[in-house]
PDB file of C-alpha atoms in Angstrom:
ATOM      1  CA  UNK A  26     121.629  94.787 117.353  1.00  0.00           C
ATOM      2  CA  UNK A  27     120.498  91.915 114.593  1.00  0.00           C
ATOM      3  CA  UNK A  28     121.570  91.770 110.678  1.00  0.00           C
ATOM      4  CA  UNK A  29     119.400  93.977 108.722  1.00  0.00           C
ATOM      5  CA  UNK A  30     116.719  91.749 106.730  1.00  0.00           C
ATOM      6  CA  UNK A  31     115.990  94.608 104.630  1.00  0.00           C
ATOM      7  CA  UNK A  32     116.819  93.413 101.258  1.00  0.00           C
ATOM      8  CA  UNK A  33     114.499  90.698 101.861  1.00  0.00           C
ATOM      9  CA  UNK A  34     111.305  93.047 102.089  1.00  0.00           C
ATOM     10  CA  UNK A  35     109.630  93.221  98.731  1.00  0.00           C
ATOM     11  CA  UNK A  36     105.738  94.563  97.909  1.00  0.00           C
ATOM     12  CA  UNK A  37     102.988  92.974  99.031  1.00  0.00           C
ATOM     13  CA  UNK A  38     100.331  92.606  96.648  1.00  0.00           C
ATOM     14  CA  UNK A  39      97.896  90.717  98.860  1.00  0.00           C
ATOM     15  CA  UNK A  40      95.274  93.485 100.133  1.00  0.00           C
ATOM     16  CA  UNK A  41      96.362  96.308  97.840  1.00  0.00           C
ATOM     17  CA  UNK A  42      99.496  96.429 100.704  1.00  0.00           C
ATOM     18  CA  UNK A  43     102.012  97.539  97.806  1.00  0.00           C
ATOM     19  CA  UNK A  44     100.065 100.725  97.614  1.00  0.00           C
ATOM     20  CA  UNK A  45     100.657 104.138  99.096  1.00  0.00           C
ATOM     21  CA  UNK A  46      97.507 105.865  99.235  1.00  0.00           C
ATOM     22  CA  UNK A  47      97.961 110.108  99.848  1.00  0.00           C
ATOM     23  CA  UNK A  48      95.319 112.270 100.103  1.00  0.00           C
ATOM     24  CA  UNK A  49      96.444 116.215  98.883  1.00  0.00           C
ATOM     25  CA  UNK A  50     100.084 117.497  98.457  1.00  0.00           C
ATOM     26  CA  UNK A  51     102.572 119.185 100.875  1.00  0.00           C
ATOM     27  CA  UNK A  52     103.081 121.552  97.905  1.00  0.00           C
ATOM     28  CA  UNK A  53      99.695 122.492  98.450  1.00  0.00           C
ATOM     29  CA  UNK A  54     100.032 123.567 101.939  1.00  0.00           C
ATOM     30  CA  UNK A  55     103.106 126.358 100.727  1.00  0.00           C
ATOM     31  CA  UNK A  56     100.620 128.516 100.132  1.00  0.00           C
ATOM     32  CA  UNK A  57      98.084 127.621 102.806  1.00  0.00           C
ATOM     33  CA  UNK A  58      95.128 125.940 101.264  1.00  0.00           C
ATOM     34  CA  UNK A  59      94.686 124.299 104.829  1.00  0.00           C
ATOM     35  CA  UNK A  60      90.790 123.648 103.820  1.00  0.00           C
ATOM     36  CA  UNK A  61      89.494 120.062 104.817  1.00  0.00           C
ATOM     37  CA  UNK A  62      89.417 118.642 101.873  1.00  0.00           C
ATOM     38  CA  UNK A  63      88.697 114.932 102.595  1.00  0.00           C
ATOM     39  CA  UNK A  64      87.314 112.846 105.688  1.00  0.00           C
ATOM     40  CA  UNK A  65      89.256 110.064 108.182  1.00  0.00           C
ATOM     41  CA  UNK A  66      86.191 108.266 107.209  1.00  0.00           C
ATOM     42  CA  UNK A  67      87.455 108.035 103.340  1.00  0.00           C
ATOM     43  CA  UNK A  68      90.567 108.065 104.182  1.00  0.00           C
ATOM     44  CA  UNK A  69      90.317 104.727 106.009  1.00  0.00           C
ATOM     45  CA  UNK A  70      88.775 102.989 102.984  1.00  0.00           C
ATOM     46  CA  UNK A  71      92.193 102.755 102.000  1.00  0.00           C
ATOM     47  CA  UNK A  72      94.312 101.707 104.679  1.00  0.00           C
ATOM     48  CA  UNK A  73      94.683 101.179 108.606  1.00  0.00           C
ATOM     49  CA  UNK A  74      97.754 102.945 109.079  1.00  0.00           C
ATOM     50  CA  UNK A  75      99.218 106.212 108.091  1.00  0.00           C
ATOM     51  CA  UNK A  76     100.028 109.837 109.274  1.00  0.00           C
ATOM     52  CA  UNK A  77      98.313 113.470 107.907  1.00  0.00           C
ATOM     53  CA  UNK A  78      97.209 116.670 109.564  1.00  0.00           C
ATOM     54  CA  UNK A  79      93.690 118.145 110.118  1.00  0.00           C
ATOM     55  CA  UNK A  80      92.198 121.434 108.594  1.00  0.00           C
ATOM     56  CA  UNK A  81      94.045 124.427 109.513  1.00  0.00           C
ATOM     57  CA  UNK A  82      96.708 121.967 110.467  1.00  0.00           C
ATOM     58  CA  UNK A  83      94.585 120.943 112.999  1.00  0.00           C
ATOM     59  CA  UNK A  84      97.372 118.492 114.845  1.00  0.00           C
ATOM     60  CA  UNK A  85      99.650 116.030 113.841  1.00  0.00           C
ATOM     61  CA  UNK A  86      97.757 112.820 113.254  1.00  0.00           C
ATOM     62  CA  UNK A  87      98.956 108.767 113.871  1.00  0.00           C
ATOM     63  CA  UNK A  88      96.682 106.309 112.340  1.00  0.00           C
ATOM     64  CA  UNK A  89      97.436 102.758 114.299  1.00  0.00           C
ATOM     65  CA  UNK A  90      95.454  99.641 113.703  1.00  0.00           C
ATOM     66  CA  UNK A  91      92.720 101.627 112.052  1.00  0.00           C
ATOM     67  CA  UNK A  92      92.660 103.904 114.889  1.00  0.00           C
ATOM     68  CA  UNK A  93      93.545 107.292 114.218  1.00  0.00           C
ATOM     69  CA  UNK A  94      94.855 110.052 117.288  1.00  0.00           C
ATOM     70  CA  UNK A  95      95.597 113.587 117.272  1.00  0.00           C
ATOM     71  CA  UNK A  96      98.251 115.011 119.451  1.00  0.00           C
ATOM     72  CA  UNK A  97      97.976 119.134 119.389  1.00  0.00           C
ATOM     73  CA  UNK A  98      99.134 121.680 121.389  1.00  0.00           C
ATOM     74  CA  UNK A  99      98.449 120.134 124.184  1.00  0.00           C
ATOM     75  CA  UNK A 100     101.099 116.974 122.965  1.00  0.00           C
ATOM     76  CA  UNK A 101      98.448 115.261 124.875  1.00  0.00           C
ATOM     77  CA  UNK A 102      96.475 112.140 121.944  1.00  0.00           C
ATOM     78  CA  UNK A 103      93.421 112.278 121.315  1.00  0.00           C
ATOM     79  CA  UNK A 104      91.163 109.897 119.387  1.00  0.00           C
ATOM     80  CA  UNK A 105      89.557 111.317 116.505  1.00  0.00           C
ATOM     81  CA  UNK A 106      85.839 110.891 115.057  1.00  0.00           C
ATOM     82  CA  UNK A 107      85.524 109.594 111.168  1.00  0.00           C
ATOM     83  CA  UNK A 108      84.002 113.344 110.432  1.00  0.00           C
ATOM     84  CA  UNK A 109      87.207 114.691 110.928  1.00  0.00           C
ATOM     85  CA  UNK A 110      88.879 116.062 108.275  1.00  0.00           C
ATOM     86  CA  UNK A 111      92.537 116.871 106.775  1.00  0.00           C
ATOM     87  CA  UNK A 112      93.829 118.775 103.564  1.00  0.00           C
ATOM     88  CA  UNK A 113      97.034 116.023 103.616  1.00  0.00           C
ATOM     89  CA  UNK A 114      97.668 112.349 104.582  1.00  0.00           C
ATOM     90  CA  UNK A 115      99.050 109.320 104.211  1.00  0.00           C
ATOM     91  CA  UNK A 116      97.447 105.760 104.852  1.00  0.00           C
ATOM     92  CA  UNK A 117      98.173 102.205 103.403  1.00  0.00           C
ATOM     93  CA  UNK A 118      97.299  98.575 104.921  1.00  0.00           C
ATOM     94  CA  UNK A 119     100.061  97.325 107.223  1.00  0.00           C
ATOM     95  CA  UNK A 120     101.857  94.188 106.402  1.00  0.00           C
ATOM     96  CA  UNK A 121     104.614  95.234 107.891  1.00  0.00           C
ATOM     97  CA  UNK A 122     107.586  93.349 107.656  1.00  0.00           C
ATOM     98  CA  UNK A 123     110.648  92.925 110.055  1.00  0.00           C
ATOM     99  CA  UNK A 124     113.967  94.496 109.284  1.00  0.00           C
ATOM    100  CA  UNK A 125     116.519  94.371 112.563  1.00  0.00           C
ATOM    101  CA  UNK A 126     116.747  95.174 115.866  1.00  0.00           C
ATOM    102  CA  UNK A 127     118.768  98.676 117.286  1.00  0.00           C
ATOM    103  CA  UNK A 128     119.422  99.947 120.404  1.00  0.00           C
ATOM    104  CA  UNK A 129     121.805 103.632 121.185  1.00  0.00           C
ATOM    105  CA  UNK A 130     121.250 104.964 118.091  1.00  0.00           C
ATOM    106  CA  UNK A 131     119.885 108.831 117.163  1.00  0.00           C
ATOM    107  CA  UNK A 132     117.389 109.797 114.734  1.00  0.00           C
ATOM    108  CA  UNK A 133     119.254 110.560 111.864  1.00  0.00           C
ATOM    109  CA  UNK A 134     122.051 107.703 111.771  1.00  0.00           C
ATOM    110  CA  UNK A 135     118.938 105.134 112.218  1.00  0.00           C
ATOM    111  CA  UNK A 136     116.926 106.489 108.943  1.00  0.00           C
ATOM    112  CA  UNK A 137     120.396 107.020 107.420  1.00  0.00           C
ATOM    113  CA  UNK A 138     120.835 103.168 108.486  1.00  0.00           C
ATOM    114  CA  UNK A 139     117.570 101.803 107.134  1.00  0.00           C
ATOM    115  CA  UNK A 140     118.040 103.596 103.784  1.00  0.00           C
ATOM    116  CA  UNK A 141     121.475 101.974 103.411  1.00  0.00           C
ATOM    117  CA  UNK A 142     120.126  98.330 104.217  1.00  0.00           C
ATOM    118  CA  UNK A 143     117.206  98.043 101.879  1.00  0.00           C
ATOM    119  CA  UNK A 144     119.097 100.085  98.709  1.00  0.00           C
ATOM    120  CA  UNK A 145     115.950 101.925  98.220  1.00  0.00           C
ATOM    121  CA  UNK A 146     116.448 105.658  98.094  1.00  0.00           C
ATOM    122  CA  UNK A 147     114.262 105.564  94.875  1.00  0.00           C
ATOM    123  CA  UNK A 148     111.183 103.760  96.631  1.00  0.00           C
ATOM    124  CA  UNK A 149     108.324 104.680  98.794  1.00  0.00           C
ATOM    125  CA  UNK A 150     108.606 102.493 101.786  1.00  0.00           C
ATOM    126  CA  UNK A 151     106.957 102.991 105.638  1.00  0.00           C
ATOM    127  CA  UNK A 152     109.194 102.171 108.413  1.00  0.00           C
ATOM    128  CA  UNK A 153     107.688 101.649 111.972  1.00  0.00           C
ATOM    129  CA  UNK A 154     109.363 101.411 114.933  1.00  0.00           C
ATOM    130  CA  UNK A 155     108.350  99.930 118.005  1.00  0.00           C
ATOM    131  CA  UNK A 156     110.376 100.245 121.413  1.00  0.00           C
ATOM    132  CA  UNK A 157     111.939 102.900 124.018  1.00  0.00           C
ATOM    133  CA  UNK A 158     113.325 105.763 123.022  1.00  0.00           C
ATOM    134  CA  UNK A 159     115.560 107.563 125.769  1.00  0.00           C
ATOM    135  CA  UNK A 160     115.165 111.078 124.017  1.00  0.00           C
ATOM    136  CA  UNK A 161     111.949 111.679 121.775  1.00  0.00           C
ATOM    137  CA  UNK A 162     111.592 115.294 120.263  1.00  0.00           C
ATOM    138  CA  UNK A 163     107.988 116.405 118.602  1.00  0.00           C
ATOM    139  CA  UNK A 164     106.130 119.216 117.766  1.00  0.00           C
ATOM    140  CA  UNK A 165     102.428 120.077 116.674  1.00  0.00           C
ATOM    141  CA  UNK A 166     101.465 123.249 114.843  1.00  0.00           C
ATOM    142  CA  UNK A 167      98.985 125.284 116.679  1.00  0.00           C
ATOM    143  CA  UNK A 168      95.874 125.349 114.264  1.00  0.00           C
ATOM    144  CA  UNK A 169      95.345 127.898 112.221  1.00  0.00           C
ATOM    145  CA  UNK A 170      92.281 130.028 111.444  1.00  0.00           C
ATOM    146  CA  UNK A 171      90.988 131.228 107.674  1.00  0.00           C
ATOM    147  CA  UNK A 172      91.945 133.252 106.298  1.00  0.00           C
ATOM    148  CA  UNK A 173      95.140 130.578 106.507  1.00  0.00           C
ATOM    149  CA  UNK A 174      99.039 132.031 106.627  1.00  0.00           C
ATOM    150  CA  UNK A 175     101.624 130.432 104.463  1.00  0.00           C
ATOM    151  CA  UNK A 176     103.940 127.508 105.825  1.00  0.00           C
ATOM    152  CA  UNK A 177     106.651 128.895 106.343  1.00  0.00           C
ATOM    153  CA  UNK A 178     104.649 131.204 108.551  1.00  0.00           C
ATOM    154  CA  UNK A 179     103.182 128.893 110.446  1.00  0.00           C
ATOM    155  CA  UNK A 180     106.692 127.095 111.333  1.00  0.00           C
ATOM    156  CA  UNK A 181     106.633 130.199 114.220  1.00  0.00           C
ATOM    157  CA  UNK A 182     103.375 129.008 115.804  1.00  0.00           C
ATOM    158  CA  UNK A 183     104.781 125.414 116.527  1.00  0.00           C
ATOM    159  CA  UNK A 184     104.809 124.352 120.234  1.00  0.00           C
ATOM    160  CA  UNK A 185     107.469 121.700 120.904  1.00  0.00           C
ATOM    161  CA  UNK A 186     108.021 118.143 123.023  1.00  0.00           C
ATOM    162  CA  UNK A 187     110.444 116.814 124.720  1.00  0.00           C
ATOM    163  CA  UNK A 188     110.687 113.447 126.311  1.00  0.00           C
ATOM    164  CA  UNK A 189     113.073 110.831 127.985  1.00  0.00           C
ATOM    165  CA  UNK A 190     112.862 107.968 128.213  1.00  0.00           C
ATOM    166  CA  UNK A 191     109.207 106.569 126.947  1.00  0.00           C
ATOM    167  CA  UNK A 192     108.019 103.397 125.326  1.00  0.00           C
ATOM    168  CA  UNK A 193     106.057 103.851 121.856  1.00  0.00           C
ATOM    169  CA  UNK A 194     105.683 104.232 118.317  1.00  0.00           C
ATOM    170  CA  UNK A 195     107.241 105.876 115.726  1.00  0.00           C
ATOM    171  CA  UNK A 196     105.681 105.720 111.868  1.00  0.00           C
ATOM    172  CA  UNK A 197     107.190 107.187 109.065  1.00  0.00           C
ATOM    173  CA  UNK A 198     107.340 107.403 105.367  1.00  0.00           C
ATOM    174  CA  UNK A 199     110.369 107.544 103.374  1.00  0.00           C
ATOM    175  CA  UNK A 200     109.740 109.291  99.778  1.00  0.00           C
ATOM    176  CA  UNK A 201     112.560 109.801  97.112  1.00  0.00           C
ATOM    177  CA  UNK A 202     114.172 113.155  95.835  1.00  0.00           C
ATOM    178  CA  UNK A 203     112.653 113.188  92.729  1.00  0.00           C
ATOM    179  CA  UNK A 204     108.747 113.189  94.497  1.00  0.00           C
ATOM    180  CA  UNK A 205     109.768 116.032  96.648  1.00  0.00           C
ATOM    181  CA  UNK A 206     106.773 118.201  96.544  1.00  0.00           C
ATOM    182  CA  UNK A 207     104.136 115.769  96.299  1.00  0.00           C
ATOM    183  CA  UNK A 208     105.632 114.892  99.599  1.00  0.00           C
ATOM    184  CA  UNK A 209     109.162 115.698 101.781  1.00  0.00           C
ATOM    185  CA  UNK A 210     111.756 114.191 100.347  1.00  0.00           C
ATOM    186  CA  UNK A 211     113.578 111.425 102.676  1.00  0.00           C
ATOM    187  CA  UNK A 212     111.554 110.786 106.220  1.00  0.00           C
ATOM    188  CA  UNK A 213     108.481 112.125 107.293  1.00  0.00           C
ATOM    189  CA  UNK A 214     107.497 110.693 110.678  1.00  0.00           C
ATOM    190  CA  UNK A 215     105.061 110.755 113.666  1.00  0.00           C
ATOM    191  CA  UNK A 216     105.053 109.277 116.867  1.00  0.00           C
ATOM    192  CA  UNK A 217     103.173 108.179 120.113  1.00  0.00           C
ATOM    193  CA  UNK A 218     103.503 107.237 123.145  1.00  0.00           C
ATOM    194  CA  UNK A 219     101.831 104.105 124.594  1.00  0.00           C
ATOM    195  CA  UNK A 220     100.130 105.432 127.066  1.00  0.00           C
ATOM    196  CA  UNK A 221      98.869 108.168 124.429  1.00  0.00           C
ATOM    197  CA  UNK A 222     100.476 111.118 126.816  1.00  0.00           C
ATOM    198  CA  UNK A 223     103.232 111.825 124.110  1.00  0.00           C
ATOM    199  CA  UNK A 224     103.593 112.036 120.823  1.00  0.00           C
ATOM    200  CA  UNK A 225     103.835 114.533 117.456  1.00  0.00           C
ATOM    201  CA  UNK A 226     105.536 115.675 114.396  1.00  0.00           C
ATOM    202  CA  UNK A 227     109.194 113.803 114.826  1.00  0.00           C
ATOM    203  CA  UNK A 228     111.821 116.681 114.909  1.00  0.00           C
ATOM    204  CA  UNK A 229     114.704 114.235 116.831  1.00  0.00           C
ATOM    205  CA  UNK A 230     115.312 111.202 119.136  1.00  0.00           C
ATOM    206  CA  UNK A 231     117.530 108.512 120.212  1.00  0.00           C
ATOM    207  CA  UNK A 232     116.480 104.836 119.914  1.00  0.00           C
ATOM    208  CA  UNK A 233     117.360 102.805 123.153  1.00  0.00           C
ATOM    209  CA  UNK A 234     116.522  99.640 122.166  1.00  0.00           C
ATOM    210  CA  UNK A 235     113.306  98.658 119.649  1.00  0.00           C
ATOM    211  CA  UNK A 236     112.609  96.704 116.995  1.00  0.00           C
ATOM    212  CA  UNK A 237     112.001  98.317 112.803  1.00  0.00           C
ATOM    213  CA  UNK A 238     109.508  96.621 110.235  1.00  0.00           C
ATOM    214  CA  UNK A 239     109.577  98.143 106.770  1.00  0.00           C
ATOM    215  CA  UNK A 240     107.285  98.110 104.057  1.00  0.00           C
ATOM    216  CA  UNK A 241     107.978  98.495 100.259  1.00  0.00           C
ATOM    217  CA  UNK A 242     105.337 100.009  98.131  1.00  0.00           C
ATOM    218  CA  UNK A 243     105.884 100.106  94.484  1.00  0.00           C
ATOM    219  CA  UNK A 244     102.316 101.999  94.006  1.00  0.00           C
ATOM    220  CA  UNK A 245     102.130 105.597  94.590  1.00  0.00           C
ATOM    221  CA  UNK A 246      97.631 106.733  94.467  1.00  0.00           C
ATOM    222  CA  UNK A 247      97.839 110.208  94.575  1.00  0.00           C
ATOM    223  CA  UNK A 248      94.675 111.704  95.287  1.00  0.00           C
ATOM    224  CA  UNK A 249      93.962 115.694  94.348  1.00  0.00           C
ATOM    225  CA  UNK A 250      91.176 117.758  95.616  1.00  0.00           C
ATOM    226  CA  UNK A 251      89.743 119.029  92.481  1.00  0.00           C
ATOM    227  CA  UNK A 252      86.580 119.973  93.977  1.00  0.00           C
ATOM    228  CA  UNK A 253      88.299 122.591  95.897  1.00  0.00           C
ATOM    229  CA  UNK A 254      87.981 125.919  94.947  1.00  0.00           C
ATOM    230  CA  UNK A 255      90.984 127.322  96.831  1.00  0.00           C
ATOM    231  CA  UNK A 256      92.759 124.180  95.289  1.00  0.00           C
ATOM    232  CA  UNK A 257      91.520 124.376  91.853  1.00  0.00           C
ATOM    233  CA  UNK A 258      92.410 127.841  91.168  1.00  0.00           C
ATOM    234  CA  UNK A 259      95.771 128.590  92.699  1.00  0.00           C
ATOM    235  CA  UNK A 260      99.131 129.097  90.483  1.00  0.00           C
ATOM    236  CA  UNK A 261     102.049 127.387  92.474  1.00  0.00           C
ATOM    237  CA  UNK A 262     104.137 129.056  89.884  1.00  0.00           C
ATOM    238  CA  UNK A 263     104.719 131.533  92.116  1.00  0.00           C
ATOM    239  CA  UNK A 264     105.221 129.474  95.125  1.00  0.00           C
ATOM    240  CA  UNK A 265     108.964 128.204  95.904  1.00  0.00           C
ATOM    241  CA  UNK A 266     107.800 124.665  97.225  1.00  0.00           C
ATOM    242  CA  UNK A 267     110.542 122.780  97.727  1.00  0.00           C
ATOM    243  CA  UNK A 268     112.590 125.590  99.701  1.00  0.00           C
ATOM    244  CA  UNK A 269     109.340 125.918 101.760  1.00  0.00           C
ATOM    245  CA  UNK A 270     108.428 122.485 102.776  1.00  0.00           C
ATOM    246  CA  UNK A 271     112.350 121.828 103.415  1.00  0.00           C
ATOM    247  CA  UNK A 272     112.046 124.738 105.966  1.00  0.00           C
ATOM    248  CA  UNK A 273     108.921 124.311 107.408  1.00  0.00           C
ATOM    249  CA  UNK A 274     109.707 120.485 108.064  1.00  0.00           C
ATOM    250  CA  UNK A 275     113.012 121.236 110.258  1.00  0.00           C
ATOM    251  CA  UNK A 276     113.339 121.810 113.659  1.00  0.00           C
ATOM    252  CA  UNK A 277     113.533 125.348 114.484  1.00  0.00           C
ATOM    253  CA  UNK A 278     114.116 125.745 118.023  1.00  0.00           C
ATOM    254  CA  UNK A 279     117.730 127.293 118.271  1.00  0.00           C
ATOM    255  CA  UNK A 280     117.676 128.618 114.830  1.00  0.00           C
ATOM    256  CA  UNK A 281     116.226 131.988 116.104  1.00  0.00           C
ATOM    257  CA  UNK A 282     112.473 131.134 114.903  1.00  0.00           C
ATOM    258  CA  UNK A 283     111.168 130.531 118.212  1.00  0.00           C
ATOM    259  CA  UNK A 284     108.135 128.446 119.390  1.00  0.00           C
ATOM    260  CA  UNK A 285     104.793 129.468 121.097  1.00  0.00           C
ATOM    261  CA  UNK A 286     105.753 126.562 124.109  1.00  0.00           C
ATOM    262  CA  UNK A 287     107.478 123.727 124.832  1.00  0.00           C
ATOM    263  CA  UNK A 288     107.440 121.052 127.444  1.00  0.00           C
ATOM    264  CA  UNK A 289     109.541 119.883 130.432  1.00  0.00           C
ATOM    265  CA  UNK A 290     111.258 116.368 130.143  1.00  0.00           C
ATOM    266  CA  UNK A 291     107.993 114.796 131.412  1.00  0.00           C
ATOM    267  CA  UNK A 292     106.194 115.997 128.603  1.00  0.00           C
ATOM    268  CA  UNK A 293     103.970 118.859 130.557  1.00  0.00           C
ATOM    269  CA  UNK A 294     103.392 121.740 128.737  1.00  0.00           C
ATOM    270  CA  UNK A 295     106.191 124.889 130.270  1.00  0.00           C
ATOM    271  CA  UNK A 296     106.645 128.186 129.707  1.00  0.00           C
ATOM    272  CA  UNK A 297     109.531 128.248 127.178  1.00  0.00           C
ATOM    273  CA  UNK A 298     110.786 125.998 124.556  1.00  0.00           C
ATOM    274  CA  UNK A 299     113.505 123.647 124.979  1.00  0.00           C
TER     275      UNK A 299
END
């Protein structure tokens, strides 16, 4: 464990890397407009590193180094083509900068941890972290067809990861309260594996030993899909958004929700969830 160097971090200007760049709206997804709405292609014009989901919520998607992979049903990675396209994401240019060193520590004390350290619960900031992880859990939704259910539905059709043990990457974005909506409130994060066998939606985990780089933006470029139809026309009066996305964002397994699969510790697909 090293001193947190979080207070340190501060927006990089150089390269537009102060800016958060996101593509859609969770709020959006409440009510299932799950239409493609822009392209990795675009997307990558502004940034090299970010996380989203495809149309239909097509997979969970991990943009590293420009490179962008999408782990499904399978949990298996797979690189995807610049045609591909999403109805939400998230993407900025790394300049990631490093915070401290943890090892034995779960999910939720780390990203309470972080939070603490850099005194930034009203700031968009991306944390990565980069190391082994003796218990990773995931999940990916199983896409969806048109016409498209609601979220909340669509928090039955998950199938869900487990792992021990494995060396990778976890990315996340941290928004604040007030934003919740636009985005989830507190973490959002993805992860893979290095040998791309692994990864997904994070649901839980325990940090062995890795090292976490932060990165402060103090621009938010939200970026709508007015050309949508579906998009263009809908009244989210009549949508309860934040109650949604705080339920479809949780883990689910024990809660009596169920999951269409699972995996074995190995991360092979098995008959029931964990």
């Amino acid at each position: 464990m090293t001193r947190s160097l979080a207070k340190n971090i501060r927006p990089i200007t150089e390269h537009d890397a102060n800016v958060l760049y996101q593509h859609g709206t969770l709020a959006l997804l409440v009510p299932g407009l799950l239409e493609g709405t822009t392209t990795l292609g675009e997307l990558l014009r502004h940034g090299d590193t970010g996380i989203g989901t495809g149309e239909g919520l097509d997979g969970e998607l991990i943009i590293l180094d420009g490179v962008a992979y999408k782990i499904g049903s399978s949990g298996v990675a797979e690189q995807v083509d610049d045609d591909f396209t999403m109805p939400f994401a998230n993407v900025h240019r790394a300049a990631f900068q490093y915070q401290c060193e943890r090892a034995d520590i779960g999910l939720k004390e780390l990203n309470d941890r972080i939070v603490e350290a850099n005194g930034r619960a009203n700031t968009f900031f991306s944390v990565i972290v980069r190391g082994t992880f003796s218990f990773m859990k995931t999940r990916a939704v199983i896409k969806q067809q048109a016409p498209y259910p609601k979220l909340v539905e669509v928090a039955d059709r998950q199938a869900m990861f487990l792992r021990h043990d494995v060396r990778g990457t976890m990315l996340g974005y941290f928004s604040p309260v007030m934003f919740h909506g636009a985005a989830v409130a507190g973490f959002h994060e993805h992860f893979l594996s290095d040998d791309h066998t692994f990864g997904g939606h994070v649901l839980d985990g325990v940090l062995e030993r890795g090292r976490i780089y932060s990165q402060v933006f103090d621009t938010l470029m939200q970026h709508l899909p007015v050309d949508d139809p579906g998009y263009r026309d809908h009244d989210f009066s009549h949508d309860s958004i934040a109650a949604d996305i705080t339920a479809a964002e949780g883990d689910h397994a024990g809660d009596g929700s169920g999951s269409d699969g699972g995996t074995s510790n190995d991360g092979s697909p098995s008959a029931e969830a964990d």
